[in-house]
XYZ file of C-alpha atoms in Angstrom:
570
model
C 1.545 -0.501 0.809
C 4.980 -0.401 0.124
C 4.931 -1.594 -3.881
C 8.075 -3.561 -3.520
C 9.716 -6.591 -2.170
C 13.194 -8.247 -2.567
C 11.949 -11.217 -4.035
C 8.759 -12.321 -5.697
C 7.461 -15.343 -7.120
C 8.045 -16.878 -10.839
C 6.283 -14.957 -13.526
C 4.657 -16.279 -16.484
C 5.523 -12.947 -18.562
C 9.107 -11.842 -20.017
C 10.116 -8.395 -20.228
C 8.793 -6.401 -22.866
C 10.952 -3.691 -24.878
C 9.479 -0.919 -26.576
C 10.200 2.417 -28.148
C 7.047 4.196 -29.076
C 5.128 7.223 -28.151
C 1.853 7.320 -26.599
C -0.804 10.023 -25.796
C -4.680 10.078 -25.172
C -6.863 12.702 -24.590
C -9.970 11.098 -23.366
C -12.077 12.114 -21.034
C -14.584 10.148 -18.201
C -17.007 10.971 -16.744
C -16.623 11.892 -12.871
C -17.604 9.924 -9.700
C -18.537 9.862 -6.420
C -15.986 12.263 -4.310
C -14.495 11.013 -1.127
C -15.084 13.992 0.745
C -12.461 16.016 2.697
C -13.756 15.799 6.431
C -14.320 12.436 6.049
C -10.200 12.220 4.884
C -9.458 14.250 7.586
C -11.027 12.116 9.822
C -8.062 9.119 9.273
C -5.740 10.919 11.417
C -5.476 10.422 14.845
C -6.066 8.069 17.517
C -9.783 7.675 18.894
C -10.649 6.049 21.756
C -14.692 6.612 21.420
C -16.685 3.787 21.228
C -14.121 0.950 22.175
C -16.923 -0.513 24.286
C -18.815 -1.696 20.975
C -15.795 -3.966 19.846
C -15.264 -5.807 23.127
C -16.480 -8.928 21.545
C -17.441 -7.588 17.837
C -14.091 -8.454 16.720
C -11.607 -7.487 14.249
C -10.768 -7.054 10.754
C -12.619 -3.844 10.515
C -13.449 -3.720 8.184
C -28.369 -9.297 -17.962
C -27.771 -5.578 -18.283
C -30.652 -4.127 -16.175
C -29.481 -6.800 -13.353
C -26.193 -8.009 -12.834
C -25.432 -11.573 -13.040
C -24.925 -13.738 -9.691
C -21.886 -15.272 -9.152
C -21.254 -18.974 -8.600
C -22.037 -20.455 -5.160
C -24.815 -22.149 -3.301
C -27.049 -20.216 -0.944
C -28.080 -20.296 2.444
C -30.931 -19.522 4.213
C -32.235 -16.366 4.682
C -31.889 -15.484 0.469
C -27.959 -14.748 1.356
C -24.965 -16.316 -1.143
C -22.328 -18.240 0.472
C -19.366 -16.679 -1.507
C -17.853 -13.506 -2.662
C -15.847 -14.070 -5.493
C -12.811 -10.780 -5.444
C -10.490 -9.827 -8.338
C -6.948 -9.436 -7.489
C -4.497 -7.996 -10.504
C -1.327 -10.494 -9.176
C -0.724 -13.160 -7.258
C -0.259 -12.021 -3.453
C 3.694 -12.547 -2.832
C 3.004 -14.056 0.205
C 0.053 -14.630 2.886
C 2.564 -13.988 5.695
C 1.812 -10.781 6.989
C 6.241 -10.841 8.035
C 6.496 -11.219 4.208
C 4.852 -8.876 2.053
C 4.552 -5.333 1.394
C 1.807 -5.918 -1.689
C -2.116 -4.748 -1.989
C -2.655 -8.322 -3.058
C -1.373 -9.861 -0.118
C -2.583 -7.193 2.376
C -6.175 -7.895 0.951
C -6.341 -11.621 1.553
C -3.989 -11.362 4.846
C -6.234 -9.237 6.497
C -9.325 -11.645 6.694
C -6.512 -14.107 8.338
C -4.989 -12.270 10.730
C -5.493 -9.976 13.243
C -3.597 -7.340 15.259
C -3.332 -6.074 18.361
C -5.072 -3.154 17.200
C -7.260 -2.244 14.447
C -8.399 0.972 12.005
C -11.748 1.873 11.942
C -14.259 0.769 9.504
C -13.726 3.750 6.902
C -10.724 5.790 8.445
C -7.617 5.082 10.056
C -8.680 6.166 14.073
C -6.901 3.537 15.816
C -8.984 1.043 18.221
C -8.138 -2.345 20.544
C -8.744 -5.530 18.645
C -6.911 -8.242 19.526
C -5.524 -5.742 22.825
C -8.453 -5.014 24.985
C -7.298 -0.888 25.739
C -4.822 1.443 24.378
C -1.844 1.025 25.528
C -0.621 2.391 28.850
C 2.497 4.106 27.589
C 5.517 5.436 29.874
C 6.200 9.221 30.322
C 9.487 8.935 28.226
C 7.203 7.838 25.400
C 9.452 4.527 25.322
C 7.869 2.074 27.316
C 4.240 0.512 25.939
C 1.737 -2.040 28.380
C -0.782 -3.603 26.616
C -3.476 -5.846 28.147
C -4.688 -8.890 25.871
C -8.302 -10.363 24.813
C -8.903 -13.778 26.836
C -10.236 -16.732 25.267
C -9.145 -16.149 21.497
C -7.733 -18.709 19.616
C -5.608 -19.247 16.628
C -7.091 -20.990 13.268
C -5.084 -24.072 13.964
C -5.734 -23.917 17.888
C -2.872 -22.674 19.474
C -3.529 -19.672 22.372
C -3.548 -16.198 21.667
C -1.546 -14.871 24.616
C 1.095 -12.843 25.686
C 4.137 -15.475 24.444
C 2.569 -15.658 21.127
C 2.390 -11.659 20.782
C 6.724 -12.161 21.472
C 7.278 -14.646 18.983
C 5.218 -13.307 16.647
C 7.050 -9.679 16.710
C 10.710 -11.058 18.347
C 11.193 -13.329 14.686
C 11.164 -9.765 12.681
C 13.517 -8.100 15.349
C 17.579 -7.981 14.611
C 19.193 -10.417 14.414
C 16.168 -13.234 13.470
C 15.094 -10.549 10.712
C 15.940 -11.156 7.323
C 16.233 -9.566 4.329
C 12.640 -10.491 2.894
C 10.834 -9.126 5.932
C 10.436 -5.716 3.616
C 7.933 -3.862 6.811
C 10.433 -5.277 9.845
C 12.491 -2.060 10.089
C 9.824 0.372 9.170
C 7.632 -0.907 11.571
C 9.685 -2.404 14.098
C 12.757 -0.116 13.763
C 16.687 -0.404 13.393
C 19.396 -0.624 16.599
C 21.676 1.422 14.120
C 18.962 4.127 13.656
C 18.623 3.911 17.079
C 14.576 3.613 16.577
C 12.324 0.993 17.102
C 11.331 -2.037 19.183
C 14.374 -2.732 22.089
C 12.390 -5.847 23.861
C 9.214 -7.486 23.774
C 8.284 -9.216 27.401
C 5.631 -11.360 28.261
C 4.744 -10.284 31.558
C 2.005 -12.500 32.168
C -0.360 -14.277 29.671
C -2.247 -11.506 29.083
C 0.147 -8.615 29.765
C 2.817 -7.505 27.219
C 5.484 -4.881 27.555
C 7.247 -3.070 24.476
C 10.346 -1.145 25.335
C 11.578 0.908 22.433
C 15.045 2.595 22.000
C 13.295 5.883 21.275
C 10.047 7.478 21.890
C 7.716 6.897 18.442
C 4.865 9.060 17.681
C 3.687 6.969 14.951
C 4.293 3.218 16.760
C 0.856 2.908 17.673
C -0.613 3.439 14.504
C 1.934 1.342 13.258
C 0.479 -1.808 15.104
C -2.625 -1.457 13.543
C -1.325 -2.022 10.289
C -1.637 -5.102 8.208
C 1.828 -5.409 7.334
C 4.159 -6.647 9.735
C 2.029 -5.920 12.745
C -0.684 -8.500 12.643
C -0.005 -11.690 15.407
C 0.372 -15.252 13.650
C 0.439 -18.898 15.228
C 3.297 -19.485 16.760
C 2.775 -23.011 15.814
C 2.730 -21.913 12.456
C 6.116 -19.954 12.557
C 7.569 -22.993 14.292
C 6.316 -25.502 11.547
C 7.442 -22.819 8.913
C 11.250 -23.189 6.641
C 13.089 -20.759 8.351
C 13.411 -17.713 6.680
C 10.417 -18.764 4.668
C 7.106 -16.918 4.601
C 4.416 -19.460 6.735
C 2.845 -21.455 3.450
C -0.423 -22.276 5.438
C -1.012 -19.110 7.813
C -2.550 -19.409 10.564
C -4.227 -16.498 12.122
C -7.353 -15.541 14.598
C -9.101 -13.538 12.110
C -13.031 -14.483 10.666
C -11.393 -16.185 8.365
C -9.549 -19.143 7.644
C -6.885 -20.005 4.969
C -8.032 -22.923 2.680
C -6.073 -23.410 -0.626
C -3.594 -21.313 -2.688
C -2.887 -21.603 -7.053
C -0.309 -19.770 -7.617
C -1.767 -17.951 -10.920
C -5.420 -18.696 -10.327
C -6.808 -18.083 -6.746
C -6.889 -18.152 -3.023
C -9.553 -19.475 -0.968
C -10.754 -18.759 2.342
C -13.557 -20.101 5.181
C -15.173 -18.424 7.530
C -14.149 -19.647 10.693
C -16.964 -21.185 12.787
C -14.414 -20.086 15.972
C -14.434 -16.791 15.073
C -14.068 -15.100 18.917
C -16.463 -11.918 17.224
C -18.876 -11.415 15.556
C -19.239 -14.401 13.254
C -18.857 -13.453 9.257
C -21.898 -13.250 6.803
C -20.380 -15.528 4.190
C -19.110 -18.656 4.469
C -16.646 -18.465 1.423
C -14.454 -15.746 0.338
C -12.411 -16.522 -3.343
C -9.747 -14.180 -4.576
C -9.110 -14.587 -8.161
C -6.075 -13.372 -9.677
C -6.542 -11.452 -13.155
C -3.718 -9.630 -14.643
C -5.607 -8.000 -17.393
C -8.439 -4.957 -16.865
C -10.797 -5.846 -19.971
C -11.013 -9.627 -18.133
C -11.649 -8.351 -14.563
C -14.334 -6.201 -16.162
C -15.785 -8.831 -17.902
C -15.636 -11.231 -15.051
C -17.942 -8.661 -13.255
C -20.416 -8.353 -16.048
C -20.450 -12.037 -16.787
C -20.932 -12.900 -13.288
C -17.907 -14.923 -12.553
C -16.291 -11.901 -9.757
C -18.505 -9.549 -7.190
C -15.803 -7.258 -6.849
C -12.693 -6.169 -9.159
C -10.221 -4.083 -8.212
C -8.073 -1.650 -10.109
C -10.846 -0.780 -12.515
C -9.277 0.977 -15.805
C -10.713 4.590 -15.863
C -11.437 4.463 -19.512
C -13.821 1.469 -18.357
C -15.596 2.900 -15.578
C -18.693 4.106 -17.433
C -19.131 0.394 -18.211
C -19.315 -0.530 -14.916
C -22.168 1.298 -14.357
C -23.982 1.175 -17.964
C -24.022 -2.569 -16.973
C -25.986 -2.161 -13.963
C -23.037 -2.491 -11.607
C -21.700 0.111 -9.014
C -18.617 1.890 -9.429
C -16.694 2.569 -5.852
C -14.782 5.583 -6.654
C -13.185 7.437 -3.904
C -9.716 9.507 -3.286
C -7.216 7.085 -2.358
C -4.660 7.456 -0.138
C -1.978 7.520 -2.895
C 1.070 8.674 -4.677
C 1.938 7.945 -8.121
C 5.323 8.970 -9.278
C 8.706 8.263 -11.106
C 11.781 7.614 -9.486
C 15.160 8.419 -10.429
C 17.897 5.858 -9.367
C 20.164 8.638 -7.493
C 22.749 6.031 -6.453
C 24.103 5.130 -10.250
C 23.883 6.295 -13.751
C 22.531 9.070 -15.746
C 20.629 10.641 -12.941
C 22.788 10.678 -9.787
C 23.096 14.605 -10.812
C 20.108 16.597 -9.582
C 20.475 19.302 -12.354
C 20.048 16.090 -14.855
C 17.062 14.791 -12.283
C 15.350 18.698 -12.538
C 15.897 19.301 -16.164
C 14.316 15.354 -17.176
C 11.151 16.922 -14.522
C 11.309 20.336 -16.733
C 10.569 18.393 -19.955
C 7.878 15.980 -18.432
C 3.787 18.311 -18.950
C 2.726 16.554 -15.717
C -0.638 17.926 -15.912
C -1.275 17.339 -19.507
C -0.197 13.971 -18.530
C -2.255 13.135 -15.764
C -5.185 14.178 -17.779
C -4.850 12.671 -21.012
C -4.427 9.081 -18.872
C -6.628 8.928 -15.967
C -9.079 11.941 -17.351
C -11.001 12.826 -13.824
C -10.300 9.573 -11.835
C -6.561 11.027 -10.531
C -5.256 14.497 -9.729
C -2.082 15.994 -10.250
C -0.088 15.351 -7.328
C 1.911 18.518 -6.071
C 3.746 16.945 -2.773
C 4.342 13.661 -1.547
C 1.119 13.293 0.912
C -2.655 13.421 -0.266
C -3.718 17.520 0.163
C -6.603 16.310 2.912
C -2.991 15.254 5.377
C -2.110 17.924 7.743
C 1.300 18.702 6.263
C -0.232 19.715 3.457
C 0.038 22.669 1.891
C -0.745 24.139 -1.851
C 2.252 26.369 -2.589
C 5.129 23.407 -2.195
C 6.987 24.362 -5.595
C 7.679 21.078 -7.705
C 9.749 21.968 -10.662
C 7.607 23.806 -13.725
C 7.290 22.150 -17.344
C 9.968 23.980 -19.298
C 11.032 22.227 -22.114
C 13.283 24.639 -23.788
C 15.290 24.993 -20.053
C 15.752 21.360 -20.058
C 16.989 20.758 -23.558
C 19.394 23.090 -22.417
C 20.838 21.687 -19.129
C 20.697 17.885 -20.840
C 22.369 19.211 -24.086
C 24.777 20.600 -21.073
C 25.632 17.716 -19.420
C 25.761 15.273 -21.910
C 22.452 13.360 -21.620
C 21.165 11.883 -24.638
C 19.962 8.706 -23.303
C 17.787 7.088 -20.099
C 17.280 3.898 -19.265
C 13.097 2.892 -18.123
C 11.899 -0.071 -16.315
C 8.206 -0.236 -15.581
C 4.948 -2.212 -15.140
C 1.622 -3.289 -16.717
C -0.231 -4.891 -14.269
C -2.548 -2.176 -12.914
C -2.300 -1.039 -9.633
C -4.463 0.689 -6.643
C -2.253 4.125 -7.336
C -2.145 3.714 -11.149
C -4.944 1.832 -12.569
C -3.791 2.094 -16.186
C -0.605 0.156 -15.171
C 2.955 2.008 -16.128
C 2.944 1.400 -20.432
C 1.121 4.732 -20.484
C 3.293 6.816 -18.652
C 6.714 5.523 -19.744
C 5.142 5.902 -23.234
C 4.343 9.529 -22.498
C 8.027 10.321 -20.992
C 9.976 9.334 -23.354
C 7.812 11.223 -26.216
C 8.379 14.578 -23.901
C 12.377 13.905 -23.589
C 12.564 12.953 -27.484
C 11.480 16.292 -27.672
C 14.438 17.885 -25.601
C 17.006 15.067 -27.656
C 16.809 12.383 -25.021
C 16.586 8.752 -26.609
C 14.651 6.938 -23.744
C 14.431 2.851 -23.483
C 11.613 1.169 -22.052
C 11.624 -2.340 -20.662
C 7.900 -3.623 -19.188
C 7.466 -6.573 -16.975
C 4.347 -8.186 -15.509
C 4.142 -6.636 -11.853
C 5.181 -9.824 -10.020
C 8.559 -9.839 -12.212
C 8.742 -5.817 -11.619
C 8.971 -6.454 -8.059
C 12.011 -8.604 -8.501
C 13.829 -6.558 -11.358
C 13.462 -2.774 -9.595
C 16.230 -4.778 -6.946
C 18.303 -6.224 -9.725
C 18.534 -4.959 -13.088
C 19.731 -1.341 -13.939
C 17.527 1.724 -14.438
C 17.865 5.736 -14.601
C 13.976 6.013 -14.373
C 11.588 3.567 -13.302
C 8.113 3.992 -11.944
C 6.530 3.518 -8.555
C 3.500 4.202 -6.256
C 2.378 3.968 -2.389
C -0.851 3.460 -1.120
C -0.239 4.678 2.681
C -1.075 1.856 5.431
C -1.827 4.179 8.622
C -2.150 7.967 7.716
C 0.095 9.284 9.426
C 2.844 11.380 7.517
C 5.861 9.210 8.508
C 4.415 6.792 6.502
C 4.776 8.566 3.648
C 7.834 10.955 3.676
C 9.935 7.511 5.583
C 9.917 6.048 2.174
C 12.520 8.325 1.028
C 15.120 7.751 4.175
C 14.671 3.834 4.356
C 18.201 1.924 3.311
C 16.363 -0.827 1.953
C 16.069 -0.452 -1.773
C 12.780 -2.827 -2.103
C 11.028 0.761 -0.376
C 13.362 3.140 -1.374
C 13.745 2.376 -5.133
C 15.563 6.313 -5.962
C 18.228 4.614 -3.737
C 18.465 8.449 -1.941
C 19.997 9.070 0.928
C 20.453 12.430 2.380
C 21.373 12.855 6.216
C 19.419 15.879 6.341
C 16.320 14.928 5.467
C 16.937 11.271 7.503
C 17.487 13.807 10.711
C 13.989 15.855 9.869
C 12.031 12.506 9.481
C 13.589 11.054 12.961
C 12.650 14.451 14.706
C 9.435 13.753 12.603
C 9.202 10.362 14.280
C 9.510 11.710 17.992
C 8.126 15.004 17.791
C 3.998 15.059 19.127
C 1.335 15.383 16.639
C 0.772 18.887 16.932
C 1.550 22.276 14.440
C 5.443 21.497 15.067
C 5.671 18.097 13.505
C 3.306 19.157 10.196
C 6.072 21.729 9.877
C 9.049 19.223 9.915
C 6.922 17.291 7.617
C 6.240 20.183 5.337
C 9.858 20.790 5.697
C 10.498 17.081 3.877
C 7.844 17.695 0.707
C 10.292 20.656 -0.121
C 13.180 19.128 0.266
C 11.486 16.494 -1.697
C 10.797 19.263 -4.217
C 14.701 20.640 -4.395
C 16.617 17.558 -4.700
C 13.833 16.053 -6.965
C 14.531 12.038 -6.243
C 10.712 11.362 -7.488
C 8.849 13.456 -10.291
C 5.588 13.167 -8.348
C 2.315 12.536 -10.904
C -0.786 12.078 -9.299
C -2.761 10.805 -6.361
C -5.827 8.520 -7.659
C -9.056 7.399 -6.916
C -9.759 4.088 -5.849
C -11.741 1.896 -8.771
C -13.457 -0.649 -8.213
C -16.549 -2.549 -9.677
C -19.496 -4.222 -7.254
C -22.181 -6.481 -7.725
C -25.038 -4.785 -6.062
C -26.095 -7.948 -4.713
C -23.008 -7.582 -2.276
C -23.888 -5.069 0.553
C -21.613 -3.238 3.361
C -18.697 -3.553 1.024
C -16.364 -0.879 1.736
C -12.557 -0.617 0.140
C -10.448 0.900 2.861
C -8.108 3.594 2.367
C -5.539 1.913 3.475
C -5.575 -0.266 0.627
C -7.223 -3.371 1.910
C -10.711 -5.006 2.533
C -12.444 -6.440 5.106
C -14.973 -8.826 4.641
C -16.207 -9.872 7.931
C -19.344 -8.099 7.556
C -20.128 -8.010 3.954
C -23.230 -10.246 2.716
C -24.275 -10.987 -0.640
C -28.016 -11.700 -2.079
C -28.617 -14.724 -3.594
């Protein structure tokens, strides 16, 4: 997910100012691996087996015993909620609105698309579409058949008119500026990309024209940003140019009740066109602070928290829990605002990256649950490739060129609230950046904010530095190396625009999958590298804590969950 949006809800929490030095040196023990096949495995599109979802449906997916949560049982010895730990309120339950984890994770077990990932990789299959789509020999044109008798949650028709609406209202000109995914997955008439109609053909039959041939598009409509279909009902009954407050999707479930602060609550729906769901409740709870989530586990009040704090992760399991702990598909970095300030020179942006030990870094915060990230993309993506040079810890070169030009002081924004990329939250590493430039005479001024406020003040307030992640939604490489040419500044928070890299990532876009387009995209991590918008840090694991009562729980690596066929023991 995109970690950004252009506005956010209130926050409880005011910034926090600091100007202190930070450094630990423990060390975790190491988890279960996510192996590299299996990684490998997300790219692609994979059209085996789409005869066993025809009707299986979507959304794909004491200390020697743990406590059981609250909720009454059913028959059969199964609980009839899951109880899931979210780190911040979801900014919206619209899938048009939001580009958060939080959101994605509830959204998901709403709505559905007309396509879906499968269960543990990101092979593209039909879900809401009944085929692949029957696309044009120019690339341009894309004919998709829809699923018959499906219904929305509030009993509208899922047909071909509702498939328009639902993509038409995030096209220019009914777009607007808090649709964060509409251009990156719907495209821009300036860029000359993207979606050029949308025409119900028949009720089942829907045509996509685009202005230019897309290699990633398809992937893209499997994503659960932007892409997934809503009520059009519910978009009519909507404020316009609101998010949809009560959404209304087709997925297994249904929305029930949202406190702002405290938790969401879901239904399974009894309508369900697929397979029906295993539990009849699903509760998100929304707990800022790691030491809480992990108590919540142990005392029984959450199956599942997310963003587990590595330096907690042995307590998972010493409590009799399990400890999901695979490689994400992540990047943790800092960005440099390249637009204003002290940083718009890249000698300044290399010589801050000479005085940052990345790898000393990375260790001394996440220990073995995060590696040191040396391009852009995860090492198991295609593009990938070992000897991309990102500028080498030099301390005594960077005192130097800042002495040079001037720099004595940077201005940091950053987080706390952990996130999927960065479980320890951003305290850590601005604390640990601004003790390596003190060292090469650069005064460095930190400003935290609760991640709901972040979201708002990376858009507004000034910054040289601030820090950032992406948890990638379709694994493809666009999805990553994009982030850096988009002209919205809730994705693109370096604010960098460079017209040669924006002409390799739209020869990226329409070039095949194939050894030609992993070059162009190769061709971006080193430009990536050379102008040095980002100092990249690490790619992570993804933490979290289970109940072992819960069973077929599986945290996709596209940053979301999908609950329609988990079950819980009572």
């Amino acid at each position: 997910m995109r970690e950004a949006s252009a506005k956010s809800h209130d926050s409880l929490e005011g910034p926090v100012r600091r100007g202190v030095r930070g450094k630990e040196n423990d060390k975790w023990k190491k988890q279960n691996t996510f192996s590299r096949r299996q990684f490998v495995e997300l790219l692609g599109v994979s059209a085996a087996g789409f005869g066993l979802v025809s009707m299986a449906g979507c959304s794909g997916g004491d200390t020697s015993a743990p406590a059981a949560s609250g909720g009454d049982t059913t028959g059969g010895g199964a609980a009839d909620a899951i109880t899931y730990s979210l780190t911040a309120d979801p900014r919206a339950l619209d899938p048009a609105y939001f580009d958060d984890g939080e959101s994605a994770v509830v959204s998901c077990n709403i709505h559905e698309g007309l396509y879906q990932y499968g269960a543990k990789d990101a092979k593209v299959a039909p879900c809401l579409a009944v085929d692949l789509p029957e696309i044009s020999d120019d690339g341009k044109v894309y004919t998709i058949k829809l699923r018959e008798g499906v219904k929305f949650h509030d009993g509208a028709e899922f047909n071909a008119e509702a498939v328009k609406k639902s993509i038409e209202r995030q096209l220019e000109p009914n777009r607007n500026s808090d649709m964060p995914y509409a251009s990156f997955v719907f495209g821009e008439k300036e860029a000359g990309n993207g979606v050029e109609t949308v025409e119900a053909v028949d009720p089942t039959t829907v045509k996509i024209t685009l202005r230019a041939a897309s290699t990633p598009f398809l992937k893209n409509l499997a994503m659960a940003l932007a892409s997934p279909i809503v009520s059009p009902a519910a978009i009519d009954a909507a404020t316009p140019g609101q998010p949809i407050a009560e959404p209304k999707g087709t997925g297994p479930y249904k929305f029930v009740d949202w406190t702002k602060g405290a938790s969401v609550t879901l239904v399974a729906n009894d309508e369900y066109w697929g397979e029906a769901p295993k539990v009849k409740n699903l509760v998100f709870k929304i707990i800022a602070e790691g030491n809480t989530r992990l108590t919540s586990l142990i005392n029984g009040e959450c199956d599942i928290i997310s963003s587990v704090d590595p330096a907690s992760a042995d307590q998972v399991t010493s409590n009799g829990f399990e400890l999901f702990s695979e490689d994400g598909m992540t990047i943790n970095y800092m960005a440099f605002n390249t637009e204003t300030g002290q940083c718009t020179d890249q000698e300044v942006r290399k010589a801050v990256a000479q005085a940052i030990n990345v790898e000393e870094m990375v260790q001394a915060i996440y220990g073995d649950y995060a590696t040191v990230a040396n391009s852009v993309m995860p090492t198991w993506m295609a593009p990938y490739a070992k000897d991309v040079k990102q500028t080498a810890y030099d301390p005594e070169a960077a005192k130097k060129t800042l002495a040079d030009k001037g720099i004595t002081s940077l201005q940091c924004i950053t987080y706390t609230t952990a996130r999927p990329y960065n479980q320890k939250g951003g305290s850590q590493l601005a604390n640990m950046i601004q003790g390596y430039l003190s060292e090469v005479g650069v005064d460095v001024s930190i400003t935290e904010y609760d991640w709901t406020t972040y979201k708002t003040k990376v858009q507004t307030d000034p910054y040289d530095i601030c820090f950032y992640g992406w948890t990638g939604d379709n694994g493809d490489p666009d999805n990553f190396m994009n982030l850096l040419a988009d002209t919205n500044w809730s994705m693109n928070v370096a604010h960098f625009q460079d017209d040669e890299y924006k002409a390799l990532i739209a020869q990226g876009v329409d070039t095949p999958d194939g050894d030609e387009r992993d070059a162009i995209y190769l061709k971006c991590e080193e430009m990536v590298a050379e102008k040095q918008p980002w100092v990249l840090i690490s790619h992570s694991k993804n933490l979290l804590g289970i109940n072992p009562k819960v069973k077929d729980f599986y945290y996709h690596p596209t940053g979301v969950a999908f609950f329609k066929g988990v079950s819980k023991e009572a």
